[in-house]
PDB file of C-alpha atoms in Angstrom:
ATOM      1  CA  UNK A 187       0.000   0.000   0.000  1.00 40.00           C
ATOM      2  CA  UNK A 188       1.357   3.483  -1.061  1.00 45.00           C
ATOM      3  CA  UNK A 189       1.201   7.072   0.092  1.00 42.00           C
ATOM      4  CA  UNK A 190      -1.497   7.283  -2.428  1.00 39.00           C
ATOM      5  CA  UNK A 191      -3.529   4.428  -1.285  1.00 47.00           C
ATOM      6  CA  UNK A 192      -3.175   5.250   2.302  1.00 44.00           C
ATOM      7  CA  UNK A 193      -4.397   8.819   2.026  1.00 41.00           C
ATOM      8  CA  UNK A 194      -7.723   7.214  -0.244  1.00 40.00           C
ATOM      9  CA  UNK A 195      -8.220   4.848   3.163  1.00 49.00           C
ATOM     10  CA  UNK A 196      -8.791   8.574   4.956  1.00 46.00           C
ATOM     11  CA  UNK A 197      -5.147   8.837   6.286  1.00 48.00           C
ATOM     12  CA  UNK A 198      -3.304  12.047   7.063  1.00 47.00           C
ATOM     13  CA  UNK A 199       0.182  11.843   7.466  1.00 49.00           C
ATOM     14  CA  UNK A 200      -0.532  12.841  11.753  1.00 55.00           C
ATOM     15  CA  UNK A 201      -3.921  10.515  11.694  1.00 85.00           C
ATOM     16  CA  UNK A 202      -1.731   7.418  10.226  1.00 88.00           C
ATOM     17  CA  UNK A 203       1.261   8.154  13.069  1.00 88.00           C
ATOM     18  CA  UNK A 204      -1.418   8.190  15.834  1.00 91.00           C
ATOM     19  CA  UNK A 205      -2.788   5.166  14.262  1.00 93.00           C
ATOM     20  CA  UNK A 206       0.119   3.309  14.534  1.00 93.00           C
ATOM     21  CA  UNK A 207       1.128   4.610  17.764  1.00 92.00           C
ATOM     22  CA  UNK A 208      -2.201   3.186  19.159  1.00 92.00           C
ATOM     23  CA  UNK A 209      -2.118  -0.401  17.370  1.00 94.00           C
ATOM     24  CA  UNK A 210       1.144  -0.520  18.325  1.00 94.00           C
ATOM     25  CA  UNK A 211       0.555   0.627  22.081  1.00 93.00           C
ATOM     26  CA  UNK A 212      -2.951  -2.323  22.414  1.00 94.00           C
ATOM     27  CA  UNK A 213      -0.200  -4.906  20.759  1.00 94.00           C
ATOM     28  CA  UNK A 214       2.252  -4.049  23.469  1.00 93.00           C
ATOM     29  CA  UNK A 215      -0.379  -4.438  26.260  1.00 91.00           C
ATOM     30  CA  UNK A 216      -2.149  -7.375  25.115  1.00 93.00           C
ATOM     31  CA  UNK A 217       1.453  -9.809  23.891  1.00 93.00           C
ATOM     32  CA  UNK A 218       4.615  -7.766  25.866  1.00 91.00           C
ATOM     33  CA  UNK A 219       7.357  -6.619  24.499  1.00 91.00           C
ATOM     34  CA  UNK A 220       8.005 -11.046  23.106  1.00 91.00           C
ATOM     35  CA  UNK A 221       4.812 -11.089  21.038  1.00 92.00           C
ATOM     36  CA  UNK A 222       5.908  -7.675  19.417  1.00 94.00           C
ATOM     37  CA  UNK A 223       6.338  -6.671  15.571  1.00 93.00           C
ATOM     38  CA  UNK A 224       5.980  -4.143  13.184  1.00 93.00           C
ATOM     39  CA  UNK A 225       3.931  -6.488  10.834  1.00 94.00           C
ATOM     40  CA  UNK A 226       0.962  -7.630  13.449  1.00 95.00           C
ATOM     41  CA  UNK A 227       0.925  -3.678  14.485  1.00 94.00           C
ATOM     42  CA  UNK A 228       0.666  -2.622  10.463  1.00 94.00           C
ATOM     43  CA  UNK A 229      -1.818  -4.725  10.372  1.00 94.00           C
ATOM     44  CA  UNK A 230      -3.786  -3.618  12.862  1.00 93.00           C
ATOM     45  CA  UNK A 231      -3.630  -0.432  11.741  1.00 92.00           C
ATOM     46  CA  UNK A 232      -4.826  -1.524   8.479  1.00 92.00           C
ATOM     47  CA  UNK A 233      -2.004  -0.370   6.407  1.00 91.00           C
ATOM     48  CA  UNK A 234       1.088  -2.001   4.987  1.00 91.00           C
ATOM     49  CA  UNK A 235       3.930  -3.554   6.590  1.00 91.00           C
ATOM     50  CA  UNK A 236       6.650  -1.118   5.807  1.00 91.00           C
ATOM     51  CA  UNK A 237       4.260   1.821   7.138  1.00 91.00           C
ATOM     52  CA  UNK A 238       5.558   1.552  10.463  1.00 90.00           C
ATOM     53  CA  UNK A 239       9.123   1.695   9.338  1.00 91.00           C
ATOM     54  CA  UNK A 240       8.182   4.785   7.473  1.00 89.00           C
ATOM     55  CA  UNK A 241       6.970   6.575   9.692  1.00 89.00           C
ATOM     56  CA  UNK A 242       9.125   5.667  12.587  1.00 92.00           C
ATOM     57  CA  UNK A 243      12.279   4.524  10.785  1.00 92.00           C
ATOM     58  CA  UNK A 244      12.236   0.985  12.330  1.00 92.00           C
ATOM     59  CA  UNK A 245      11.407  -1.105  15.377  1.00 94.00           C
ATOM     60  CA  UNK A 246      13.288   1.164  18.136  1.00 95.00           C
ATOM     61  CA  UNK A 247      11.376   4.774  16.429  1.00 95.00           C
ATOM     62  CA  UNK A 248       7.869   3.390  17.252  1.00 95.00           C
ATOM     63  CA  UNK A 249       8.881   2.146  20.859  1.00 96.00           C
ATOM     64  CA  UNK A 250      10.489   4.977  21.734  1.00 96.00           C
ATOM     65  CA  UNK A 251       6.960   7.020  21.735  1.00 93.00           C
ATOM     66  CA  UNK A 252       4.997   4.359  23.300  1.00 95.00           C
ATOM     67  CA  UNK A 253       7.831   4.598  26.562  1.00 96.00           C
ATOM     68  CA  UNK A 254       7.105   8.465  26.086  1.00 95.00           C
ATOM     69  CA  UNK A 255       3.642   7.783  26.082  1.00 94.00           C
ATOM     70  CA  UNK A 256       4.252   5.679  29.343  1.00 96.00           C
ATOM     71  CA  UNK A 257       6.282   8.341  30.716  1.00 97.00           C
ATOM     72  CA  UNK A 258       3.543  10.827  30.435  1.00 97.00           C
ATOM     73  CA  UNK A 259       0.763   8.837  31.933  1.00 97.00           C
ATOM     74  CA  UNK A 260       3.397   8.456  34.773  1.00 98.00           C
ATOM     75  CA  UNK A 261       4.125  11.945  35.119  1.00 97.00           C
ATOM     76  CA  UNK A 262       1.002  13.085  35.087  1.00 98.00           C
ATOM     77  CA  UNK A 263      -0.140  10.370  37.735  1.00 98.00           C
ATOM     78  CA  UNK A 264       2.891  11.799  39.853  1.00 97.00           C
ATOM     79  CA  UNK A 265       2.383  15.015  39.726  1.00 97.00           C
ATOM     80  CA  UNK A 266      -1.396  14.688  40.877  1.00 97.00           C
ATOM     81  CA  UNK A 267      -0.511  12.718  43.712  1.00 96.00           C
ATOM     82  CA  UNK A 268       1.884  15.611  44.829  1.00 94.00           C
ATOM     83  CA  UNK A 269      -0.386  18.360  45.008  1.00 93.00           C
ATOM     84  CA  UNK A 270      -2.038  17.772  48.233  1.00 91.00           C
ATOM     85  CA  UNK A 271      -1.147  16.835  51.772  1.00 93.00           C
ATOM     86  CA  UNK A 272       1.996  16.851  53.968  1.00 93.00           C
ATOM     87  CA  UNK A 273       5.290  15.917  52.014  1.00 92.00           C
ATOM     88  CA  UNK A 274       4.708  12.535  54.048  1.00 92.00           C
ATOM     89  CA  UNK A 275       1.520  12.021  52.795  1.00 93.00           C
ATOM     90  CA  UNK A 276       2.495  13.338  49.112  1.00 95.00           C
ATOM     91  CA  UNK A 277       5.296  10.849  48.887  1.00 94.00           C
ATOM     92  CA  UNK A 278       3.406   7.546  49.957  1.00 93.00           C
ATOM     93  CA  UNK A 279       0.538   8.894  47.214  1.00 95.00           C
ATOM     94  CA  UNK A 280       3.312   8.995  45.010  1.00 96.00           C
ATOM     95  CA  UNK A 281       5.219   5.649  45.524  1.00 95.00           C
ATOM     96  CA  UNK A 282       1.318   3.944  45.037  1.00 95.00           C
ATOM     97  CA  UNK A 283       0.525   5.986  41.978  1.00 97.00           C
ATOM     98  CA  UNK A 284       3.876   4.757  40.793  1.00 97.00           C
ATOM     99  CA  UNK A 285       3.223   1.101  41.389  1.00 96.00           C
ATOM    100  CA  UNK A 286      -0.637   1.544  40.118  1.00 96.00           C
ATOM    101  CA  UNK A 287       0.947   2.771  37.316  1.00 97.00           C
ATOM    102  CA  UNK A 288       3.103  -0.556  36.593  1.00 96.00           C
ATOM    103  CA  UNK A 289      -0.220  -2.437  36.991  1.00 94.00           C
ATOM    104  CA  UNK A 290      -2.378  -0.577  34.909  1.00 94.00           C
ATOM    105  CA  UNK A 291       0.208  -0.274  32.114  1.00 94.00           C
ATOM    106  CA  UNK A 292       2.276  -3.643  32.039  1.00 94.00           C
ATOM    107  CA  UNK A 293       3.391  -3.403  28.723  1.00 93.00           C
ATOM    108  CA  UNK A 294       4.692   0.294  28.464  1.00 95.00           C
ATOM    109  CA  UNK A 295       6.411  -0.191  32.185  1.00 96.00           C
ATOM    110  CA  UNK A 296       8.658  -2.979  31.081  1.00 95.00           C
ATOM    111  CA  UNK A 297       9.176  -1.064  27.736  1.00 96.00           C
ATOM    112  CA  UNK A 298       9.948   2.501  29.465  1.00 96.00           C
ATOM    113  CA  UNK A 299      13.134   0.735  31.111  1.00 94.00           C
ATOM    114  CA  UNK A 300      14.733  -1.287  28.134  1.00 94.00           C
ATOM    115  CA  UNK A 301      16.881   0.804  27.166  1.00 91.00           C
ATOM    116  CA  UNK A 302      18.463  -1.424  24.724  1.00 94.00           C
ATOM    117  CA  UNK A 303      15.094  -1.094  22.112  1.00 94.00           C
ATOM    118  CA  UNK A 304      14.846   2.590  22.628  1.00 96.00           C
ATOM    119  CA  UNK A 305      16.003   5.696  20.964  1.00 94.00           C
ATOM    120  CA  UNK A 306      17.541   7.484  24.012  1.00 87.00           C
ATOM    121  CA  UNK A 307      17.976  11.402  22.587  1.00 90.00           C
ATOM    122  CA  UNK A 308      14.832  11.090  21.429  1.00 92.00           C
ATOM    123  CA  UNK A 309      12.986  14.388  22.716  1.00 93.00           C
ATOM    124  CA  UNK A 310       9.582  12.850  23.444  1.00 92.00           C
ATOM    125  CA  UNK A 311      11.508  11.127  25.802  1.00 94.00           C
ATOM    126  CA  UNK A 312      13.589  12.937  27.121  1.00 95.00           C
ATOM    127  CA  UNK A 313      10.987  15.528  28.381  1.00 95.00           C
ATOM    128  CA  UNK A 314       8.481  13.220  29.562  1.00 95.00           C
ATOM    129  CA  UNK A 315      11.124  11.525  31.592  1.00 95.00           C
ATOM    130  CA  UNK A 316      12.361  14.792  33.314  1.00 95.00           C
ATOM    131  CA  UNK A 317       8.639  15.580  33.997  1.00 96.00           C
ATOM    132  CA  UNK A 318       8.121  12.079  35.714  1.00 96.00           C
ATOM    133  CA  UNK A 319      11.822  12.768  37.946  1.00 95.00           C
ATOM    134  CA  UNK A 320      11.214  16.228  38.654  1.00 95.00           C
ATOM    135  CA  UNK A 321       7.633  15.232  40.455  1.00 96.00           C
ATOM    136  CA  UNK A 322       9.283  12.866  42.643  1.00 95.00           C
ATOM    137  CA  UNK A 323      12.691  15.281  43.240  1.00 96.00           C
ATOM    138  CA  UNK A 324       9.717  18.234  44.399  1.00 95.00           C
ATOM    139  CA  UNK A 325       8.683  15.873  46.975  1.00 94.00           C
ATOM    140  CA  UNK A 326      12.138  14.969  48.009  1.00 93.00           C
ATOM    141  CA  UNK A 327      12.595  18.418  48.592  1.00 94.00           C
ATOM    142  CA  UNK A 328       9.982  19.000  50.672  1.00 93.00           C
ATOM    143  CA  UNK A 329      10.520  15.736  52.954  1.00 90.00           C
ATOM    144  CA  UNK A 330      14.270  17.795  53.473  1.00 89.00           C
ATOM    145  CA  UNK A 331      12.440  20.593  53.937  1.00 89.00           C
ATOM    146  CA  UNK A 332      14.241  22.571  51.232  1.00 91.00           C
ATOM    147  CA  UNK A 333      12.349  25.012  48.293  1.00 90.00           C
ATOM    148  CA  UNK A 334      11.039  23.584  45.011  1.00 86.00           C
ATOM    149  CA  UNK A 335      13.950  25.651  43.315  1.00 87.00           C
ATOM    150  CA  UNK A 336      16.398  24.015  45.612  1.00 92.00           C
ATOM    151  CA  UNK A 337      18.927  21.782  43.986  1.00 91.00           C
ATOM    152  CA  UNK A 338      19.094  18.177  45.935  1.00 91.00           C
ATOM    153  CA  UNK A 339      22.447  17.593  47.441  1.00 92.00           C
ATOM    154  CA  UNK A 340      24.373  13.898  47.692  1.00 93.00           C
ATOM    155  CA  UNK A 341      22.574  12.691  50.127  1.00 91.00           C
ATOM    156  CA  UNK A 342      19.172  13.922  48.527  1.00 91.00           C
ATOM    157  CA  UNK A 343      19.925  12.420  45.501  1.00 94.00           C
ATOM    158  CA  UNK A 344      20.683   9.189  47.509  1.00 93.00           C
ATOM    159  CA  UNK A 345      17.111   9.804  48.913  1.00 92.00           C
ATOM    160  CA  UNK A 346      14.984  10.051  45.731  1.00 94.00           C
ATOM    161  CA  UNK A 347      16.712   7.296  43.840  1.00 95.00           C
ATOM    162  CA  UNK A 348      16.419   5.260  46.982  1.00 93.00           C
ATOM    163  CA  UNK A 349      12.682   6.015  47.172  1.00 93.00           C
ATOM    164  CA  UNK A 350      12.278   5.515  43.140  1.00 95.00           C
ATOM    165  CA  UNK A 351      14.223   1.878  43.588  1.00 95.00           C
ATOM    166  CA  UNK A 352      11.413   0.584  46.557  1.00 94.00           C
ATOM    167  CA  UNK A 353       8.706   1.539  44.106  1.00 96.00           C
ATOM    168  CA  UNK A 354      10.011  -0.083  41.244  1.00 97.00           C
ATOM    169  CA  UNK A 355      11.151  -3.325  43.014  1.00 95.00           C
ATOM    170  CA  UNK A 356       7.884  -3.373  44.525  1.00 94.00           C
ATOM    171  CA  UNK A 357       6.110  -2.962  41.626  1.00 95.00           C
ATOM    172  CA  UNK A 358       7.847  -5.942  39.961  1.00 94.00           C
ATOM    173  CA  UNK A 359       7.144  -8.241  42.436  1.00 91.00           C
ATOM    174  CA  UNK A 360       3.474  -7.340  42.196  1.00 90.00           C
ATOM    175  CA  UNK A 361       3.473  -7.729  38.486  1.00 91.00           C
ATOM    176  CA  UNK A 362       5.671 -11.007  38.881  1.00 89.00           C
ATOM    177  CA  UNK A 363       2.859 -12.314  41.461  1.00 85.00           C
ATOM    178  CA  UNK A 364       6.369 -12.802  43.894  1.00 85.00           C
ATOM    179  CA  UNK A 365       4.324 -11.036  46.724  1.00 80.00           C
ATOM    180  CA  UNK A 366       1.122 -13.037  46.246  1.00 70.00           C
ATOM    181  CA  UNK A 367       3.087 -16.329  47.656  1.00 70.00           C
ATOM    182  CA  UNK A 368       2.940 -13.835  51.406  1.00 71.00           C
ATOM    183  CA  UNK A 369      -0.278 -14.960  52.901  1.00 57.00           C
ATOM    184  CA  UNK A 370      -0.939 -11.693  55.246  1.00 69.00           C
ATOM    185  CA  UNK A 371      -0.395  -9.242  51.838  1.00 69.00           C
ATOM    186  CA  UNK A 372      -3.539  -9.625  50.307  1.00 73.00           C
ATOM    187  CA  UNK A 373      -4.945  -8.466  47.142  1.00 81.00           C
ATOM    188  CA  UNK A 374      -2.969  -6.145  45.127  1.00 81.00           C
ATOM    189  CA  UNK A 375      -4.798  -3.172  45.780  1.00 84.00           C
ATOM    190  CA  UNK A 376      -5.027  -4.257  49.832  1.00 84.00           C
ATOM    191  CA  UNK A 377      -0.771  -4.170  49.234  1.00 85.00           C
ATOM    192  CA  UNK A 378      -1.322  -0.912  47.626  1.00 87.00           C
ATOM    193  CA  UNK A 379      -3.278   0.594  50.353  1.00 86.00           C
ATOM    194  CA  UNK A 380      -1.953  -0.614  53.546  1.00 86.00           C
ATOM    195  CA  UNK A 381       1.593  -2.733  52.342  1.00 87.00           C
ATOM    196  CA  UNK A 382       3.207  -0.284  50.086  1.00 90.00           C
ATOM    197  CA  UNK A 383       2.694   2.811  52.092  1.00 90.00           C
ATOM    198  CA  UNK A 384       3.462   1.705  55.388  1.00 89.00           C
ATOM    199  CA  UNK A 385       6.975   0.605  53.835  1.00 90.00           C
ATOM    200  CA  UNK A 386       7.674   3.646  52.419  1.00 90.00           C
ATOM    201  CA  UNK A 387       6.863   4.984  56.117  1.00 87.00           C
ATOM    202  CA  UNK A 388       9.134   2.781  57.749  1.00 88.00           C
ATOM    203  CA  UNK A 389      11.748   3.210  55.222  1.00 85.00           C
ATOM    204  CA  UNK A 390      11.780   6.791  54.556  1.00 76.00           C
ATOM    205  CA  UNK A 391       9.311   9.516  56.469  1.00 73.00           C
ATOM    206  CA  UNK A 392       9.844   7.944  60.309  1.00 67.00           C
ATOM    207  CA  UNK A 393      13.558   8.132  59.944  1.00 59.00           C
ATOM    208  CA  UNK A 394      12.973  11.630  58.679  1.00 60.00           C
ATOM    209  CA  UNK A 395      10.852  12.259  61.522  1.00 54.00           C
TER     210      UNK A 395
END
């Protein structure tokens, strides 16, 4: 299928990209990253297989947006959960947001963090990574008791990656089932609402305290 044929189907050149970008996105989530291709997502989109290519230049292009697109659904779910409350209470919202996240959104978590199929410089990324790590380095901030503008220190940056390596270990294990093997955690979302927070309490706000 050309250009040609493609714009007949009712294509524009921004309407095919989101296309893709969506097929693409529904393949992820429904097969992982192993049941991947450019093929099965061209032809979901209905067009041919060397659209995606096209468009994207290859394999790593089309990835590369759905982790952005992963990165700004976990930015934005960051950001809300630091807008209200005591930095306490703003950084348990945020570790559970972060680990809801992961469960909602399988596929693009285990995507956002292979770097190996991505196109690193790629600005979509870029951005909507900084946007996700500035959201957690505000809260950081304010459990040190330091200014938004402030820049973290050593010892903060020890802090936030600290506090970003619990969530993300703990939200493998819930997507890996590991923690469903301990009897007294429950359902997911009873980990989520009593578990998670109460380690990032123990871990991280008491010692604070």
């Amino acid at each position: 299928m050309n250009e040609k044929k493609t714009a007949q189907r009712g294509y524009h050149h921004g309407d095919l990209r989101d296309t893709l970008i969506k097929a693409a996105d529904a393949l992820l989530a429904e097969r992982g990253l192993e049941g991947f291709t450019l093929r099965e997502t061209a032809r979901r989109a209905g067009v041919s297989p060397a659209a995606p290519s096209h468009h994207f230049g290859g394999t790593a292009g089309l990835l590369t947006e759905i982790a952005a697109l992963g990165y700004q659904e976990l930015a934005d779910r960051l950001t809300l959960a630091g807008e209200t409350g005591t930095a306490a209470d703003r950084l348990k919202a945020q570790g559970v947001a972060y680990v809801r996240f992961a469960v909602d959104f399988p596929g693009r978590f285990h995507l956002m963090f292979r770097h190996d199929l991505l196109l690193r410089d790629q600005p979509s990324l870029e951005q909507a990574t900084g946007r996700a790590w500035d959201a957690l380095e505000k809260t950081v901030l304010a459990i040190r008791g330091q200014s938004e503008d402030a820049e973290l220190d050593a010892e903060g940056e020890a802090m936030l990656i600290g506090i970003w390596s619990t969530a993300h270990g703990f939200a493998h294990l819930t997507l890996d089932k590991k923690l469903a093997r301990i009897a007294d955690c429950g359902s997911d979302d009873e980990m989520l609402d009593n578990l998670f927070p109460t380690i990032i309490d123990t871990l991280w706000v008491k010692k604070l305290g």
